[in-house]
Amino acid sequence: MQVYELIRLNEGSPAPMVLMDGDLLLNINLPMRQLIFPHADDIQISLSQLAQNLPELRSAMRSGENYWQCKTAINGTYWGMNLVHFQKTNGQPGDLSVISLLPLLWRGAPMGVSGHWLIQEPGGHQIGRYPMLINAESMRVSAPPTSLEALGLDHDITVAELVDQLRGHDRESFSGTLDAIRTESWRESELLDLQLFNPQREEWVRFEVRLVRLPRAANERWIAIQFHPVSDDPVNSQGQQTAIRGRVGSGSLVVAEILRYQDFLDVHGSEKAEALQSQIRAIFNRNLGEKDRMWLGAGNQFVVWFAGDTRGRRSEEFWVGVQRELERSLVFRDINQRFRIRGGYARAVNPESRAEHLIERAQTGLFNAAAGELSRADAGSSRSKDDAKNVRRRQAQLFSDFDEGRYSMIYQPISHPHDLKDPVGIEALSRSVSKSGEQFNGGEIVDAAVRHDFVKEWTLWGLDRLQADVSDWLMARHDRFVTFNVMPAIVVDQRNSSWFLERLAGMPERFRARLNLEITEQAIGHVINGDMISKIRDLGVAIYLDDFGAGESNLYRLIDIKPEAIKLDRFLIELMSEQYQQQDVLKQVIQLARSVSPRIIAEGIETQAQLDMVTDMGVDLVQGYFVGRQMDLTIPLSS
């Protein structure tokens, strides 16, 4: 290679580099100058000056090695040196040498291993206070002195010796996890709760430990291990942080719970449930400040206290950080599952505020919160405390009813306005009757599914029920169709796309051609997953917009989606039928809808006057109690 080519390579490199011809220093780039000689930009630097600042340089070059490490730190960082030889192209004897410096994570750390795993967003909180690296082939260990001291390990520790210092029943867990990472069946481990004996202190120390497989570096595979002590915080005899009681003063308090925790416990057992709690607790800890306190509350609830946070900013930042981490699935040995939480919070400015009162207020917000939501109980709400308790009770009952198989599907007819007796379509509506005879409507079921995080289960049940109930009725005539309501999360959150599209694809093509999915007008206000809508249509399923005119239209998104049909909101129909002078407004709404969609359906038709009104305005189809409350698919409506 030509000398000028190497000089150009040297000058353009972001890494500190020098170019040499034997013992002659040809070029030193700007990063190297700034590292070694920060105040000598324009001074000619000799090899002897360079060697004074890099004591290992001359001996390393004479040794014939291509890689070596600096024994002393430069500006607080340890460096590795990499030597590459190039043959001269003009036939002259000798080689050209390029020496580059690469930063090391700590003294003795392998070269080329990135430190990205040491930091976890948000806020740059360290995942593991004490990091360690293990070579996946040789099983040699590399760790900074701070880690070795905290864990009570020798400098030349081996993996086998590390395992020997673990508590007896923790050894199998750690060894099995390490083997799974080495064989590349796992990329990242679950959070392990381990105890390690520190011989220097002669005591057992408890750590939360995670293993991560790193990208290859210098043609070697490395496994990162992160040790985070959990004994530094105040704990009780059961190993949990002590709850704060009595007067706490001003600040904010969050109560959070893991959704579907009891189901997980019933299916996977207490050991996995404890591991789940441990992972959630670790995620919470990473998003807490030094002065914040967290402890386990009732059931599967976590309580977090932010002292002095009277505006709730720290609690909101904490919640955003936790939700960001929960975007990915939590990893167990044979489980890869995403978990959801919800929370309630309360703020206090009174220096006499007590923890018990704040927890009670926060729990009120918790029970009103949807999955992933942090909610504060509105003190000015018109709903009484008894009403709120009744809503929570009914939602909990609906959750139990679903598990007990008490949900059913009814079908409301959709007809041409001039022929109500012969419906061309039906809308599927879910209902529930509890063991005590208490009845629940579709709106309550939707709220319960969102708040208790069984949207997926309810949706799959509904599609199964639909296909079993209406297939024969649909295929009896070419113009018949069925509509099915999907919750906004299905079309907004792309994580729902795989299982939902897979279920639709499993339906017969003839059935999909008669199926229309209703999304509410509220969903238009969200950032709908346009790719999801396209894939639904590619399967032959149409999109209907429900509750149009409810006051939350996003016209740009409406035009962008172009639904195959628009259903006018029932309250709009009711309002306009009572205010004759305002019926021109309804005409304009219908004209607007007609400009976007070819089919207009009027919902909530309960009187002859309402039917006459929408018929005169040119709607295509009608639905409501006046048309028919519930349709028995085995008996013609006219009978």
mmCIF file of C-alpha atoms in Angstrom, residues 129-130 201 205-206 228-235:
data_model
loop_
_atom_site.group_PDB
_atom_site.id
_atom_site.type_symbol
_atom_site.label_atom_id
_atom_site.label_comp_id
_atom_site.label_asym_id
_atom_site.label_seq_id
_atom_site.Cartn_x
_atom_site.Cartn_y
_atom_site.Cartn_z
ATOM 1 C CA ARG A 129 -23.498 -1.746 39.437
ATOM 2 C CA TYR A 130 -20.865 -4.477 39.176
ATOM 3 C CA ARG A 201 -16.362 -10.029 54.417
ATOM 4 C CA VAL A 205 -24.568 -10.901 49.671
ATOM 5 C CA ARG A 206 -27.750 -10.860 47.606
ATOM 6 C CA HIS A 228 -26.903 -5.320 41.132
ATOM 7 C CA PRO A 229 -26.924 -5.509 44.927
ATOM 8 C CA VAL A 230 -30.354 -5.529 46.516
ATOM 9 C CA SER A 231 -29.104 -5.498 50.086
ATOM 10 C CA ASP A 232 -28.133 -1.812 49.986
ATOM 11 C CA ASP A 233 -31.749 -0.704 50.503
ATOM 12 C CA PRO A 234 -33.626 -1.003 53.787
ATOM 13 C CA VAL A 235 -35.138 -4.512 53.888
#
